[in-house]
mmCIF file of C-alpha atoms in Angstrom:
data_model
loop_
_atom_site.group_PDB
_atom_site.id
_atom_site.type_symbol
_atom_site.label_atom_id
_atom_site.label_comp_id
_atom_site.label_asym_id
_atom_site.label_seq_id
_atom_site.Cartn_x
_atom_site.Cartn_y
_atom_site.Cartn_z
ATOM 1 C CA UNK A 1 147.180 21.402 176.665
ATOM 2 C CA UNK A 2 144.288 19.880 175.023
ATOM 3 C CA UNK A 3 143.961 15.760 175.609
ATOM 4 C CA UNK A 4 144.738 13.788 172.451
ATOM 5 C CA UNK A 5 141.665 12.304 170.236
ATOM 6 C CA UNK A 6 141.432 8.587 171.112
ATOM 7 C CA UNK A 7 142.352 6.661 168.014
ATOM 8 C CA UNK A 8 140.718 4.434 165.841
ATOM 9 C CA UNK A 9 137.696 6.929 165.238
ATOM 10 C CA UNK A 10 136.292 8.595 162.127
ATOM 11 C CA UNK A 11 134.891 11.449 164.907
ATOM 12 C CA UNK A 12 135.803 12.333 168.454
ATOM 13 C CA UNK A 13 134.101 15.460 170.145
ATOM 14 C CA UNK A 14 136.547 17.295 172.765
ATOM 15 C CA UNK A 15 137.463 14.998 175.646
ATOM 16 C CA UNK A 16 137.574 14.480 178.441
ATOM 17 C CA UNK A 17 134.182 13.989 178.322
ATOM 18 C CA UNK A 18 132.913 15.370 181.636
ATOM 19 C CA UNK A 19 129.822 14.702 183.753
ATOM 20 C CA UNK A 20 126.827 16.826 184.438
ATOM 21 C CA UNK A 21 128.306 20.085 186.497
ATOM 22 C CA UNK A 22 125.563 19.363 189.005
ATOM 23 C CA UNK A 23 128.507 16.560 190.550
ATOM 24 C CA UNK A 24 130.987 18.415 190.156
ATOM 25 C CA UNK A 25 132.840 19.992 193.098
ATOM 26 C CA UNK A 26 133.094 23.038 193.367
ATOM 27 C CA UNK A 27 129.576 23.852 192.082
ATOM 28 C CA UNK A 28 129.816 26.459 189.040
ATOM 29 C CA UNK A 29 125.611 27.618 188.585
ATOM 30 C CA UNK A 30 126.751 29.134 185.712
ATOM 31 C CA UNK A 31 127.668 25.861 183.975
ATOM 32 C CA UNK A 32 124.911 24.281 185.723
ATOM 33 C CA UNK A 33 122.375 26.588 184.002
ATOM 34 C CA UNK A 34 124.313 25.922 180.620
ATOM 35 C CA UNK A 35 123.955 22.024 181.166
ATOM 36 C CA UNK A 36 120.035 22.450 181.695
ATOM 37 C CA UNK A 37 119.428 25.101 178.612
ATOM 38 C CA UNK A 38 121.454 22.646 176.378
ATOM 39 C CA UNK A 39 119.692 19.879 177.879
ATOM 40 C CA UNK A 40 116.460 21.453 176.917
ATOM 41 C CA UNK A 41 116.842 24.365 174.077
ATOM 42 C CA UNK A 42 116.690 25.265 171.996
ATOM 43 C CA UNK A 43 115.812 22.592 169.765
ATOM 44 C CA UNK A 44 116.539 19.563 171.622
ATOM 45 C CA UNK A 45 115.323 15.984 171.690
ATOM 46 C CA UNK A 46 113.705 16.246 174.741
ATOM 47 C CA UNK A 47 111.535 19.454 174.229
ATOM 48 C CA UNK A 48 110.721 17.620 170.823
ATOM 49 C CA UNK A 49 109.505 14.823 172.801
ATOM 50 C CA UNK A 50 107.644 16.245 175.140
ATOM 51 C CA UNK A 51 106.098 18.350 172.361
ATOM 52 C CA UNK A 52 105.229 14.673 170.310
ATOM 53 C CA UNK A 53 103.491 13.420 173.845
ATOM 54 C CA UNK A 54 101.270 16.517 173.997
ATOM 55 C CA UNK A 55 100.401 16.269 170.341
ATOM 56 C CA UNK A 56 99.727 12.255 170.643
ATOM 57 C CA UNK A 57 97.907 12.833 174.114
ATOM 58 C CA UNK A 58 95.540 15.494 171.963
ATOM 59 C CA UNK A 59 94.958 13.907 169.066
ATOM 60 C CA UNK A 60 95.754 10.257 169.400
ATOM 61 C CA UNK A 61 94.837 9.179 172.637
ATOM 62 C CA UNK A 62 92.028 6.889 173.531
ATOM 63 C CA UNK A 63 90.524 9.289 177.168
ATOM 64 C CA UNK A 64 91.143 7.643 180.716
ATOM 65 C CA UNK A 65 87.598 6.593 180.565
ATOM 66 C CA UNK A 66 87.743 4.631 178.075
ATOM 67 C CA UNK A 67 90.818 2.599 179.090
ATOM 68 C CA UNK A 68 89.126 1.908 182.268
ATOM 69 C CA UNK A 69 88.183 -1.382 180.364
ATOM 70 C CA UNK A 70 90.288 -3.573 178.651
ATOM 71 C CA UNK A 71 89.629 -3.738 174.510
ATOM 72 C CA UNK A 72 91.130 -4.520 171.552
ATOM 73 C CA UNK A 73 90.156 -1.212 170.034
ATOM 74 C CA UNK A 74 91.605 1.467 171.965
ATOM 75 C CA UNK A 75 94.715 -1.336 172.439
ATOM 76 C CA UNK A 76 95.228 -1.997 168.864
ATOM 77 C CA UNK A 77 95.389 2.357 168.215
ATOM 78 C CA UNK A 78 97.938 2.831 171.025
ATOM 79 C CA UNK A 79 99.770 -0.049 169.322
ATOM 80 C CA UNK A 80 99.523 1.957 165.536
ATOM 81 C CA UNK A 81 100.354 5.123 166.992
ATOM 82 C CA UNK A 82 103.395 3.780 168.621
ATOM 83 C CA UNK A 83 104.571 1.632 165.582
ATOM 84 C CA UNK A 84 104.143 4.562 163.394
ATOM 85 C CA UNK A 85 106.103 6.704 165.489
ATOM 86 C CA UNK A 86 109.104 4.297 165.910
ATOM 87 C CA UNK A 87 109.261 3.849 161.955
ATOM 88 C CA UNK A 88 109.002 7.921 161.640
ATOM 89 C CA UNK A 89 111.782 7.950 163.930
ATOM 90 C CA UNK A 90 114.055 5.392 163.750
ATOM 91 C CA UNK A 91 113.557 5.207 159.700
ATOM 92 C CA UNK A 92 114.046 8.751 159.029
ATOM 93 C CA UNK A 93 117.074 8.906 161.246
ATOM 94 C CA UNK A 94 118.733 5.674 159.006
ATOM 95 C CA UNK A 95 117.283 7.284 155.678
ATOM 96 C CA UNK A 96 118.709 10.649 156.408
ATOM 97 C CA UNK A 97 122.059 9.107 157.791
ATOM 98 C CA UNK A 98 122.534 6.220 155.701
ATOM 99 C CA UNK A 99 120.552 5.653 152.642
ATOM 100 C CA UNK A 100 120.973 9.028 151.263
ATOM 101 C CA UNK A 101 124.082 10.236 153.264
ATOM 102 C CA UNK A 102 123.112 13.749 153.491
ATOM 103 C CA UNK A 103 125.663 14.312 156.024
ATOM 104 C CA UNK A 104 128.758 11.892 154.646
ATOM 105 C CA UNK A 105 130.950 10.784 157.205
ATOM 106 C CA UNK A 106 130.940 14.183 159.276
ATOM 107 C CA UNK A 107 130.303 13.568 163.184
ATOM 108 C CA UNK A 108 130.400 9.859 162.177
ATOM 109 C CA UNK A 109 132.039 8.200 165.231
ATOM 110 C CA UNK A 110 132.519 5.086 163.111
ATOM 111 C CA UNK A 111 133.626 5.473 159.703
ATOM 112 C CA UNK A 112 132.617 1.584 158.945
ATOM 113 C CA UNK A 113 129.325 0.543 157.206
ATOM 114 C CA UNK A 114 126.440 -0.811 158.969
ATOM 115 C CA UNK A 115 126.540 -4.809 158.401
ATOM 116 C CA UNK A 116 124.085 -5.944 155.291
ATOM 117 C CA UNK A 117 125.549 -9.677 156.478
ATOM 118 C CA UNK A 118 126.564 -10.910 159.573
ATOM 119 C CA UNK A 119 126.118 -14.711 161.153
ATOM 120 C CA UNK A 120 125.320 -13.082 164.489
ATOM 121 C CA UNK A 121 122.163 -11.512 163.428
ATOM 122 C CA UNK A 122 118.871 -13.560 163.612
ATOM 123 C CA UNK A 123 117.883 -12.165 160.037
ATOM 124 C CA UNK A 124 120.866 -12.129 158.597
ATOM 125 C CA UNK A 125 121.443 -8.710 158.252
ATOM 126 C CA UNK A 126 121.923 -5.649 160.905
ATOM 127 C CA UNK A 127 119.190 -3.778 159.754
ATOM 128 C CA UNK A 128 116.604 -6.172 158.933
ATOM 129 C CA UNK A 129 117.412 -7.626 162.378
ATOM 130 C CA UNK A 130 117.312 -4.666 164.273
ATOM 131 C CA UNK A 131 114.097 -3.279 162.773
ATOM 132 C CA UNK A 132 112.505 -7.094 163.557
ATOM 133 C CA UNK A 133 113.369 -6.643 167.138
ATOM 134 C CA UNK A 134 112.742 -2.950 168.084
ATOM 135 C CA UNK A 135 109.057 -3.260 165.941
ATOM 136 C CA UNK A 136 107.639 -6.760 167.171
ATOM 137 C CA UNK A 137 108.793 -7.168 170.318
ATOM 138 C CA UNK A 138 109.870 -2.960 171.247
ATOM 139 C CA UNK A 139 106.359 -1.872 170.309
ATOM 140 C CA UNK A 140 104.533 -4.220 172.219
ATOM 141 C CA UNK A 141 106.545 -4.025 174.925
ATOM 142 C CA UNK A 142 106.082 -0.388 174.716
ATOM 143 C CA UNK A 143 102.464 -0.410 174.428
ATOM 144 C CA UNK A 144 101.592 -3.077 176.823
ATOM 145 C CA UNK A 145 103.534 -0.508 179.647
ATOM 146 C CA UNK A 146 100.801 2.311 178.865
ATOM 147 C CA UNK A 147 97.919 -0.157 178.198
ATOM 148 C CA UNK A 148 98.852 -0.913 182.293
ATOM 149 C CA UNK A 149 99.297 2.556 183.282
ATOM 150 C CA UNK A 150 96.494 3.755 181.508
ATOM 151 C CA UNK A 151 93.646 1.346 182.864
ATOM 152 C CA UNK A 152 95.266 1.909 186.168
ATOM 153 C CA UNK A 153 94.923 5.366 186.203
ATOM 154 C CA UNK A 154 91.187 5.037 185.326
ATOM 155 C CA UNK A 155 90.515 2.671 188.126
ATOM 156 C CA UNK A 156 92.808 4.322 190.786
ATOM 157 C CA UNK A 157 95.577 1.900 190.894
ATOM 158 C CA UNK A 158 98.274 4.271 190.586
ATOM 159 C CA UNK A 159 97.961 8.183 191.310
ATOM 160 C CA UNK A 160 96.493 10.280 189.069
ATOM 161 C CA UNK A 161 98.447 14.140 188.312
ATOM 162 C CA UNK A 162 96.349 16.736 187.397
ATOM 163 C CA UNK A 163 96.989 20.183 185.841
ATOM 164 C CA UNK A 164 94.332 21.902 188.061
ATOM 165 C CA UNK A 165 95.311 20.401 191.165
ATOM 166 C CA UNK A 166 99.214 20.610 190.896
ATOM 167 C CA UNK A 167 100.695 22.968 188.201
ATOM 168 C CA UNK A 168 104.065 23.134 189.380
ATOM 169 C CA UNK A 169 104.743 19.383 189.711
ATOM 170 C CA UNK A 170 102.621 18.978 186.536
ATOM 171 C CA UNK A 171 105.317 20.794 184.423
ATOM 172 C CA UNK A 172 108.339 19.677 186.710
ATOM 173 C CA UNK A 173 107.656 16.317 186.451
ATOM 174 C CA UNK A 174 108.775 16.458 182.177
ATOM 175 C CA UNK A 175 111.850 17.492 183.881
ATOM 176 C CA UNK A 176 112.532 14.780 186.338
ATOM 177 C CA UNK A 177 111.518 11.604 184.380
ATOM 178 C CA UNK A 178 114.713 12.085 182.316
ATOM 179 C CA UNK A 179 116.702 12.170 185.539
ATOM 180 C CA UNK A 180 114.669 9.132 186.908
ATOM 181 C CA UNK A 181 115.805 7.123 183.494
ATOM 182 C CA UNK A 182 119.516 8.378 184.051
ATOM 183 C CA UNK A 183 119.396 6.850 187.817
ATOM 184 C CA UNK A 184 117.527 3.479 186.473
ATOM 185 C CA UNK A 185 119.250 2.949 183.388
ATOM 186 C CA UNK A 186 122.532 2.542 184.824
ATOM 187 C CA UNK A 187 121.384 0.051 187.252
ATOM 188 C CA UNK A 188 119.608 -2.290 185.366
ATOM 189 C CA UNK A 189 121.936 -1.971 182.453
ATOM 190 C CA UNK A 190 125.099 -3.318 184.900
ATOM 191 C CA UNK A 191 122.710 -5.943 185.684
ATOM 192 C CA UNK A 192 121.742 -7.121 182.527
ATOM 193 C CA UNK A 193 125.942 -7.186 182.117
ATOM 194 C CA UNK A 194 125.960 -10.097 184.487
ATOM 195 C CA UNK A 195 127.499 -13.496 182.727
ATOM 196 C CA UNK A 196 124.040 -14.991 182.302
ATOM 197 C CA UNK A 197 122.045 -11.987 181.623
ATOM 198 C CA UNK A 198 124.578 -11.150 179.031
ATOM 199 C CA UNK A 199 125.101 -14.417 177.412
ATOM 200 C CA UNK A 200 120.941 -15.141 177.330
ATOM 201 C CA UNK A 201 119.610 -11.322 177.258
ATOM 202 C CA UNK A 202 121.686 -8.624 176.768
ATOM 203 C CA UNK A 203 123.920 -10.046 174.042
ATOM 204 C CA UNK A 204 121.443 -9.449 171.606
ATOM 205 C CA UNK A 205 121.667 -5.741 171.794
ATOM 206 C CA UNK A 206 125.564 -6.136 171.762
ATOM 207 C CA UNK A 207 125.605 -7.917 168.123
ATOM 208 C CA UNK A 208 125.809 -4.177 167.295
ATOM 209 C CA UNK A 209 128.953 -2.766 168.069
ATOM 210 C CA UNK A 210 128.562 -0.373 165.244
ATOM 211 C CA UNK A 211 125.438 1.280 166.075
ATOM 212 C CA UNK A 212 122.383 3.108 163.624
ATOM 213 C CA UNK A 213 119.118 4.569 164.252
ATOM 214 C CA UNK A 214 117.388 0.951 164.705
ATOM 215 C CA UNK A 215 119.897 -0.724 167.135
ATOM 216 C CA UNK A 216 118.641 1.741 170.025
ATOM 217 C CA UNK A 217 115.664 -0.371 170.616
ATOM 218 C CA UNK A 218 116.736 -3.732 169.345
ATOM 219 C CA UNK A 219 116.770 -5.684 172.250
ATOM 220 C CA UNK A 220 115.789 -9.702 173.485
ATOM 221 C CA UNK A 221 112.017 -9.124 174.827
ATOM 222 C CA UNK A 222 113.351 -9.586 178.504
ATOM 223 C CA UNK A 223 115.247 -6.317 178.300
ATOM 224 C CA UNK A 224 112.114 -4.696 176.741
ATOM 225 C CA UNK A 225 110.467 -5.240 179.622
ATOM 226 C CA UNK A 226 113.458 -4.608 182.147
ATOM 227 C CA UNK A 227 114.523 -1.425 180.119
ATOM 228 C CA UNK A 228 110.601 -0.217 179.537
ATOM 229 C CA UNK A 229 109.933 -0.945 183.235
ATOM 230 C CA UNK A 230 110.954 2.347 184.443
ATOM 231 C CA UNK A 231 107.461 3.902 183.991
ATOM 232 C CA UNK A 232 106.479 1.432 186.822
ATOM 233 C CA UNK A 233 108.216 4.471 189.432
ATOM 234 C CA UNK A 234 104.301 5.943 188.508
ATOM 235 C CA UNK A 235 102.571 3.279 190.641
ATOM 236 C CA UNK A 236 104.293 5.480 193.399
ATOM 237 C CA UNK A 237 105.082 8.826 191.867
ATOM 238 C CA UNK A 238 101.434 10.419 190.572
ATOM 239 C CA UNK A 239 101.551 11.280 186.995
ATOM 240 C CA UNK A 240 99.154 12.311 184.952
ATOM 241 C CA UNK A 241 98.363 9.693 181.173
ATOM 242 C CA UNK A 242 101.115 12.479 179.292
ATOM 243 C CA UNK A 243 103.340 12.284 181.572
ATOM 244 C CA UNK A 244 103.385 8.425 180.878
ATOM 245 C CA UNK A 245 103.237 8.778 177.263
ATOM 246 C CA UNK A 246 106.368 11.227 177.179
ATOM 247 C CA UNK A 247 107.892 8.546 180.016
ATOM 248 C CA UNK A 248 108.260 5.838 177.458
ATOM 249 C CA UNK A 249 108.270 8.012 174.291
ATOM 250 C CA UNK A 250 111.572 9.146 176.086
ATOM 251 C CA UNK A 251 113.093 6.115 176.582
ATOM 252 C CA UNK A 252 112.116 4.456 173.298
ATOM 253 C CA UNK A 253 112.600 7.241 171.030
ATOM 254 C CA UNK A 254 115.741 8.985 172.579
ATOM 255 C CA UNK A 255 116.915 4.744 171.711
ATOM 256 C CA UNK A 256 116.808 5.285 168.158
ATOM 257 C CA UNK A 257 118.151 9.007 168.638
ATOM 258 C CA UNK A 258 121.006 8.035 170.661
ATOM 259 C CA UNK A 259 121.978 5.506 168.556
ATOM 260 C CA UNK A 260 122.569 7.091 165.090
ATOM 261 C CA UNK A 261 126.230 6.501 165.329
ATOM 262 C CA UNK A 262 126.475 10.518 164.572
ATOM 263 C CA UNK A 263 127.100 13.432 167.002
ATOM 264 C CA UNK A 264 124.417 15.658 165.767
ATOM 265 C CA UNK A 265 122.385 16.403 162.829
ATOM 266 C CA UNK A 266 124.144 19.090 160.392
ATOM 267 C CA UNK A 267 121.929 21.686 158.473
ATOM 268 C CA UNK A 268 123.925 24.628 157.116
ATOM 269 C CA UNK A 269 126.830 23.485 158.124
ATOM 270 C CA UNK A 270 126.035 23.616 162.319
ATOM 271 C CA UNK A 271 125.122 21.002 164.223
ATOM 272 C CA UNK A 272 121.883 21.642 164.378
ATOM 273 C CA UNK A 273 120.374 18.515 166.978
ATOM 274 C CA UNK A 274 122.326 16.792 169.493
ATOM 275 C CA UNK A 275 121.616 13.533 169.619
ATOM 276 C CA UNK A 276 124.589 10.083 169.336
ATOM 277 C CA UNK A 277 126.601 10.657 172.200
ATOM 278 C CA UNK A 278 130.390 9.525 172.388
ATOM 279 C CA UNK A 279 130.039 8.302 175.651
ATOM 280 C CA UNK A 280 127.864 5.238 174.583
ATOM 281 C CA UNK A 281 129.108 5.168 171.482
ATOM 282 C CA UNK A 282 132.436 3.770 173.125
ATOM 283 C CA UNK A 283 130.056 1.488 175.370
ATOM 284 C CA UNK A 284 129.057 -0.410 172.479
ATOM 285 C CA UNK A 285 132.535 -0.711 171.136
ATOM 286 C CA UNK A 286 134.811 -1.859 174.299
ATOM 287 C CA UNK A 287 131.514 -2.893 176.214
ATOM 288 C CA UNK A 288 132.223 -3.040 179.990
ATOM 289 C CA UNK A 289 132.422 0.590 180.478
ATOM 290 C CA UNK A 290 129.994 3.698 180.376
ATOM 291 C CA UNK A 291 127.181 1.870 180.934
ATOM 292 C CA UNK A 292 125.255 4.851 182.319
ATOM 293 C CA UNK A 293 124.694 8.611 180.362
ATOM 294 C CA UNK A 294 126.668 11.933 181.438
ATOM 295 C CA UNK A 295 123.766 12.657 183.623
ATOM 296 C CA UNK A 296 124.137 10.748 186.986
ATOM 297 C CA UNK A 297 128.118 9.786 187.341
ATOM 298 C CA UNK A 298 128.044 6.337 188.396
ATOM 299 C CA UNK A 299 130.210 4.758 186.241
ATOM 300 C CA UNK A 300 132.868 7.429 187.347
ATOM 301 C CA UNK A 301 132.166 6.300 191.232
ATOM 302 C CA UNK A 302 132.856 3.022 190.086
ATOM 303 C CA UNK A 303 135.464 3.160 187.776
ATOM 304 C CA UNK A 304 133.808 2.457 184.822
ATOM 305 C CA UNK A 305 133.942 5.851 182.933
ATOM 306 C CA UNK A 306 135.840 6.245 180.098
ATOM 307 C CA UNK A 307 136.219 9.924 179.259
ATOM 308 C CA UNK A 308 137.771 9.394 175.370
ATOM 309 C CA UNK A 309 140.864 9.860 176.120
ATOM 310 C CA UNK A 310 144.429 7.506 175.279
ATOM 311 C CA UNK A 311 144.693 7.732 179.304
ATOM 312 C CA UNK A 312 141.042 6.433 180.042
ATOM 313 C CA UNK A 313 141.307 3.982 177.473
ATOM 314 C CA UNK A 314 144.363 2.260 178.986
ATOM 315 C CA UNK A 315 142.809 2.013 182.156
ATOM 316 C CA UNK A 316 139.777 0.548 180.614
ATOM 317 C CA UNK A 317 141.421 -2.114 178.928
ATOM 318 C CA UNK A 318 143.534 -2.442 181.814
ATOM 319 C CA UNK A 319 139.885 -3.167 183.957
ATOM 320 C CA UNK A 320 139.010 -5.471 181.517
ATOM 321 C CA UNK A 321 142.151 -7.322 181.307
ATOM 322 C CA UNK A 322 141.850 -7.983 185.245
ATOM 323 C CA UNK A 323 138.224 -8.918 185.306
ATOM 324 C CA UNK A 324 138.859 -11.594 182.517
ATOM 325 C CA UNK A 325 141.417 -12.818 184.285
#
């Protein structure tokens, strides 16, 4: 018998929610192979990322030569290429969604209306706030992490990948940084839950419990550069300047993606693009639990996984009601 839908939501996809098949005992490499090809194709946001990273590494992309010196030119057009893809992305994901609701409410996870007031936003709205934060301090965040790697690379600081030398890791490596940001993410994010993180840092991203397209990367500049600081694992692990670009295009991006506040993107009546998952949906709404992806299960190691079920959901709040006391 099918679990029951957890309550109090406009959408809930079929629970329990389960983690990748890859920690799962007994090992099924059927469903593993299903996990990867829906992790990857057909039309996924990953394979669209790494297709925006070889287009912006071809076309607008200062070369390693160049950013062997410091300058304001090739600085400022990372910058503009960076801004204009978060505004692409984020603000076609909230026009689509929410200005013209060409999708309604269906695989809405929250049926309420973003917040045009709110004390608890610097701005005074949740939009106006959350596009301040992800574009001023989220962008240059963003773009001072490949202004780094990029002049690094060109004066051997960190190892250089090439396509000639290494084909194999060249293409595997598109594959792993996702995994790499599963592993990292849930680390820093419990840490940034810590009383005085929280209350200083990571409360800022928290003013949105009800989450769009621009609340993904709207975060207090010391979690920009905590959250962005993944791509630092290339100081150690060679990578070639794409592989950098699609590093943080991932994380920054997928931000906005993740946080529509909608299961997918419906054309013709199919859910045509992954992309809001439930699993952090209910992060932002009961806060200390899932604080990792589906991808790496540590929050179900330690006991922080809430699945979307009535069952999961008791234990949660019974978690919570022993931590606060």
């Amino acid at each position: 018998m099918p679990d029951a839908p957890l309550k109090g939501w406009n959408h809930v996809p079929d629970v329990p929610l389960r983690v990748s098949p890859f920690f799962r005992w007994p090992l099924r490499p059927v469903e593993m192979l299903r996990w990867v090809w829906h992790s990857w194709f057909l039309i996924t946001e990953r394979l669209i990322i790494v297709g925006v990273a070889l287009a912006s590494y071809a076309w607008f992309q200062p070369p390693l030569e160049e950013t062997r010196v410091l300058a304001a030119s090739w600085i400022a057009e990372i910058w503009l290429r960076n801004l204009v893809l978060m505004t692409v992305v984020a603000g076609g994901l909230h026009l689509w969604f929410y200005t013209f609701t060409r999708q309604g409410k269906r695989l809405r996870y929250d049926a309420r209306p973003l917040m045009k007031n709110g004390r608890q936003f610097t701005l005074g709205g949740q939009i106006r706030d959350n596009m301040f934060w992800t574009l001023a301090s989220g962008v240059t965040v963003w773009t001072g992490y490949e202004v780094l790697m990029f002049w690094a690379l060109a004066n051997g600081h960190a190892p250089l990948l090439t396509w000639a030398a290494h084909p194999v890791w060249f293409v595997a490596l598109f594959v792993l940084i996702p995994v790499w940001e599963s592993f990292y993410f849930y680390w820093i994010h419990r840490l940034l839950h810590v009383p005085v993180l929280y209350r200083h840092v990571h409360a800022l991203h928290h003013r949105n419990i009800n989450v769009g397209p621009w609340s993904g990367l709207s975060m207090h500049p010391v979690e920009h550069v905590i959250f962005l600081g993944s791509v630092l694992i290339h100081f150690v692990v060679a990578a070639h300047p794409v592989h950098i670009m699609f590093h943080l295009q991932y994380y920054a991006l997928t931000a906005a993606t993740t946080h529509t506040g909608f299961e997918g993107l419906v054309v013709r009546d199919a859910n045509r693009l992954r992309l809001g998952t439930f699993h952090h949906q209910m992060h932002h709404r009961y806060f200390e639990c899932n604080y990792g992806s589906l991808e790496i299960p540590w929050d179900r190691v330690f006991g922080s996984f809430h699945d979307g079920t009535p069952a999961a959901d008791a234990r949660i709040r019974e978690r919570r009601r022993r931590m606060g006391a």
